[in-house]
Coordinates of C-alpha atoms in Angstrom, one line a residue:
X132 CA 20.3 46.4 34.4
X133 CA 21.7 46.4 30.9
X134 CA 24.0 43.5 31.8
X135 CA 21.1 41.5 33.2
X136 CA 19.1 42.1 30.0
X137 CA 22.0 41.1 27.8
X138 CA 22.5 37.9 29.9
X139 CA 18.9 37.0 29.6
X140 CA 18.9 37.5 25.8
X141 CA 22.1 35.5 25.5
X142 CA 20.6 32.7 27.6
X143 CA 17.5 32.6 25.4
X144 CA 19.5 32.5 22.2
X145 CA 21.7 29.7 23.5
X146 CA 18.7 27.8 24.7
X147 CA 17.1 28.1 21.3
X148 CA 20.2 26.9 19.5
X149 CA 20.5 24.0 21.9
X150 CA 16.8 23.1 21.3
X151 CA 17.3 23.0 17.5
X152 CA 20.6 21.2 17.8
X153 CA 19.2 18.4 20.0
X154 CA 15.5 18.3 19.1
X155 CA 15.6 15.6 16.4
X156 CA 14.6 12.3 17.8
X157 CA 16.8 9.2 17.5
X158 CA 15.3 6.4 15.3
X159 CA 14.1 3.5 17.4
X160 CA 16.5 0.6 18.0
X161 CA 14.5 -2.0 16.0
X162 CA 15.3 -5.2 14.1
X163 CA 14.1 -5.8 10.6
X164 CA 13.5 -9.4 9.4
X165 CA 13.9 -9.4 5.6
X166 CA 12.2 -11.6 3.1
X167 CA 15.4 -13.5 2.6
X168 CA 15.7 -14.2 6.3
X169 CA 18.4 -11.7 7.2
X170 CA 18.0 -9.5 10.3
X171 CA 19.0 -5.9 10.0
X172 CA 19.2 -3.7 13.1
X173 CA 19.0 0.1 13.2
X174 CA 22.4 0.1 14.9
X175 CA 23.9 -1.8 11.9
X176 CA 22.7 0.9 9.6
X177 CA 24.5 3.7 11.4
X178 CA 26.8 5.7 9.2
X179 CA 24.3 5.4 6.3
X180 CA 21.4 7.6 5.4
X181 CA 18.4 5.3 5.8
X182 CA 14.9 5.6 4.3
X183 CA 12.5 3.4 6.2
X184 CA 9.3 3.1 4.2
X185 CA 6.1 1.5 5.7
X186 CA 4.0 0.2 2.9
X187 CA 1.4 -2.4 1.8
X188 CA 0.8 -4.2 -1.4
X189 CA -2.9 -3.0 -1.2
X190 CA -1.9 0.7 -0.9
X191 CA -2.0 2.6 -4.3
X192 CA 0.3 5.3 -3.0
X193 CA 2.8 2.8 -1.9
X194 CA 2.8 1.0 -5.2
X195 CA 3.2 4.4 -6.9
X196 CA 6.3 5.2 -4.8
X197 CA 8.2 1.9 -5.4
X198 CA 9.6 2.6 -8.9
X199 CA 10.9 6.0 -7.7
X200 CA 12.4 4.4 -4.6
X201 CA 14.0 1.8 -6.8
X202 CA 15.6 4.4 -9.0
X203 CA 16.8 6.5 -6.1
X204 CA 18.3 3.4 -4.5
X205 CA 20.2 2.4 -7.6
X206 CA 21.6 5.9 -8.0
X207 CA 22.4 6.7 -4.3
X208 CA 23.2 3.4 -2.6
X209 CA 26.8 3.5 -3.7
X210 CA 27.1 6.8 -1.9
X211 CA 25.7 5.5 1.4
X212 CA 21.9 5.4 1.1
X213 CA 20.0 2.4 2.4
X214 CA 16.3 1.8 2.0
X215 CA 14.3 -0.6 4.1
X216 CA 10.7 -1.3 2.9
X217 CA 8.7 -2.5 5.8
X218 CA 5.5 -4.3 4.9
X219 CA 2.7 -3.7 7.4
X220 CA 1.6 -6.6 9.6
X221 CA -1.8 -7.0 7.8
X222 CA -0.1 -7.5 4.4
X223 CA 0.1 -11.2 3.6
X224 CA 3.7 -12.3 3.4
X225 CA 3.1 -14.2 0.1
X226 CA 1.8 -10.9 -1.5
X227 CA 4.8 -9.0 -0.3
X228 CA 7.2 -11.6 -1.6
X229 CA 5.5 -11.8 -5.0
X230 CA 5.5 -8.0 -5.3
X231 CA 9.2 -7.7 -4.4
X232 CA 10.2 -10.4 -6.8
X233 CA 8.0 -9.3 -9.7
X234 CA 9.3 -5.7 -9.4
X235 CA 12.9 -6.8 -8.6
X236 CA 13.2 -4.5 -5.6
X237 CA 16.9 -4.0 -5.0
X238 CA 16.7 -2.9 -1.4
X239 CA 15.8 -5.0 1.7
X240 CA 12.1 -5.7 2.1
X241 CA 11.1 -6.6 5.7
X242 CA 8.0 -8.1 7.2
X243 CA 6.6 -6.5 10.3
X244 CA 4.6 -9.6 11.2
X245 CA 3.7 -8.5 14.7
X246 CA 3.5 -4.8 14.1
X247 CA 6.3 -4.1 16.6
X248 CA 8.4 -2.0 14.1
X249 CA 5.4 0.2 13.2
X250 CA 4.7 0.7 16.9
X251 CA 8.3 1.6 17.6
X252 CA 8.2 4.3 15.0
X253 CA 5.3 6.0 16.7
X254 CA 2.5 3.5 16.0
X255 CA 2.5 3.9 12.2
X256 CA -1.1 3.2 10.9
X257 CA -1.2 5.0 7.5
X258 CA 0.7 3.9 4.4
X259 CA 2.9 5.0 3.0
X260 CA 4.7 6.5 5.9
X261 CA 8.4 7.1 5.5
X262 CA 11.2 8.2 7.8
X263 CA 14.5 9.6 6.6
X264 CA 17.2 8.9 9.1
X265 CA 20.6 10.6 9.1
X266 CA 24.0 9.0 9.5
X267 CA 23.8 9.9 13.2
X268 CA 20.7 7.7 13.7
X269 CA 18.4 10.6 14.2
X270 CA 15.2 11.2 12.2
X271 CA 15.6 14.0 9.7
X272 CA 12.1 13.9 8.3
X273 CA 8.8 12.0 8.4
X274 CA 6.5 11.8 5.4
X275 CA 2.9 10.6 5.6
X276 CA 1.6 9.9 2.1
X277 CA 3.5 9.8 -1.1
X278 CA 6.8 11.5 -0.8
X279 CA 8.0 14.5 -2.7
X280 CA 10.9 12.8 -4.3
X281 CA 12.7 16.0 -5.4
X282 CA 12.7 17.1 -1.7
X283 CA 13.7 13.7 -0.4
X284 CA 16.6 13.4 -2.9
X285 CA 17.8 16.9 -1.9
X286 CA 17.7 16.0 1.8
X287 CA 19.5 12.7 1.1
X288 CA 22.2 14.5 -0.9
X289 CA 22.7 17.0 1.9
X290 CA 23.3 14.2 4.4
X291 CA 25.3 11.6 2.4

């Protein structure tokens, strides 16, 4: 009886550990077409910590985040951080290009012209929505709304 109870408890503990070890979802295998015509793939970003930020030029929270993202990128990119700012399909490409140039965004800015990237990430509708992806290609955290940059930087530092 005792052995059976111990075996059940051990099995439950191992199942719980397995669940937590494997419960993070892999980031979708998408391609990002950048403003300068390059194509980045999620696979090509493996071995980097990647922040994928869905945004729009008409979104006040998105515009508020950009200077912080720019600072974070300039500080952490040499250590392995990549940021991809994905403009929503409804955002006019000319507005996105003007904003990126005017604000000298140092990270890749992609256009999601047909909405396929937003759909692949779980049908993103609200902006800003941001995904932090680990070096292993799995989503570490999803943020809806303006990010808590202290928390984000802490998570990035833990995973670089």
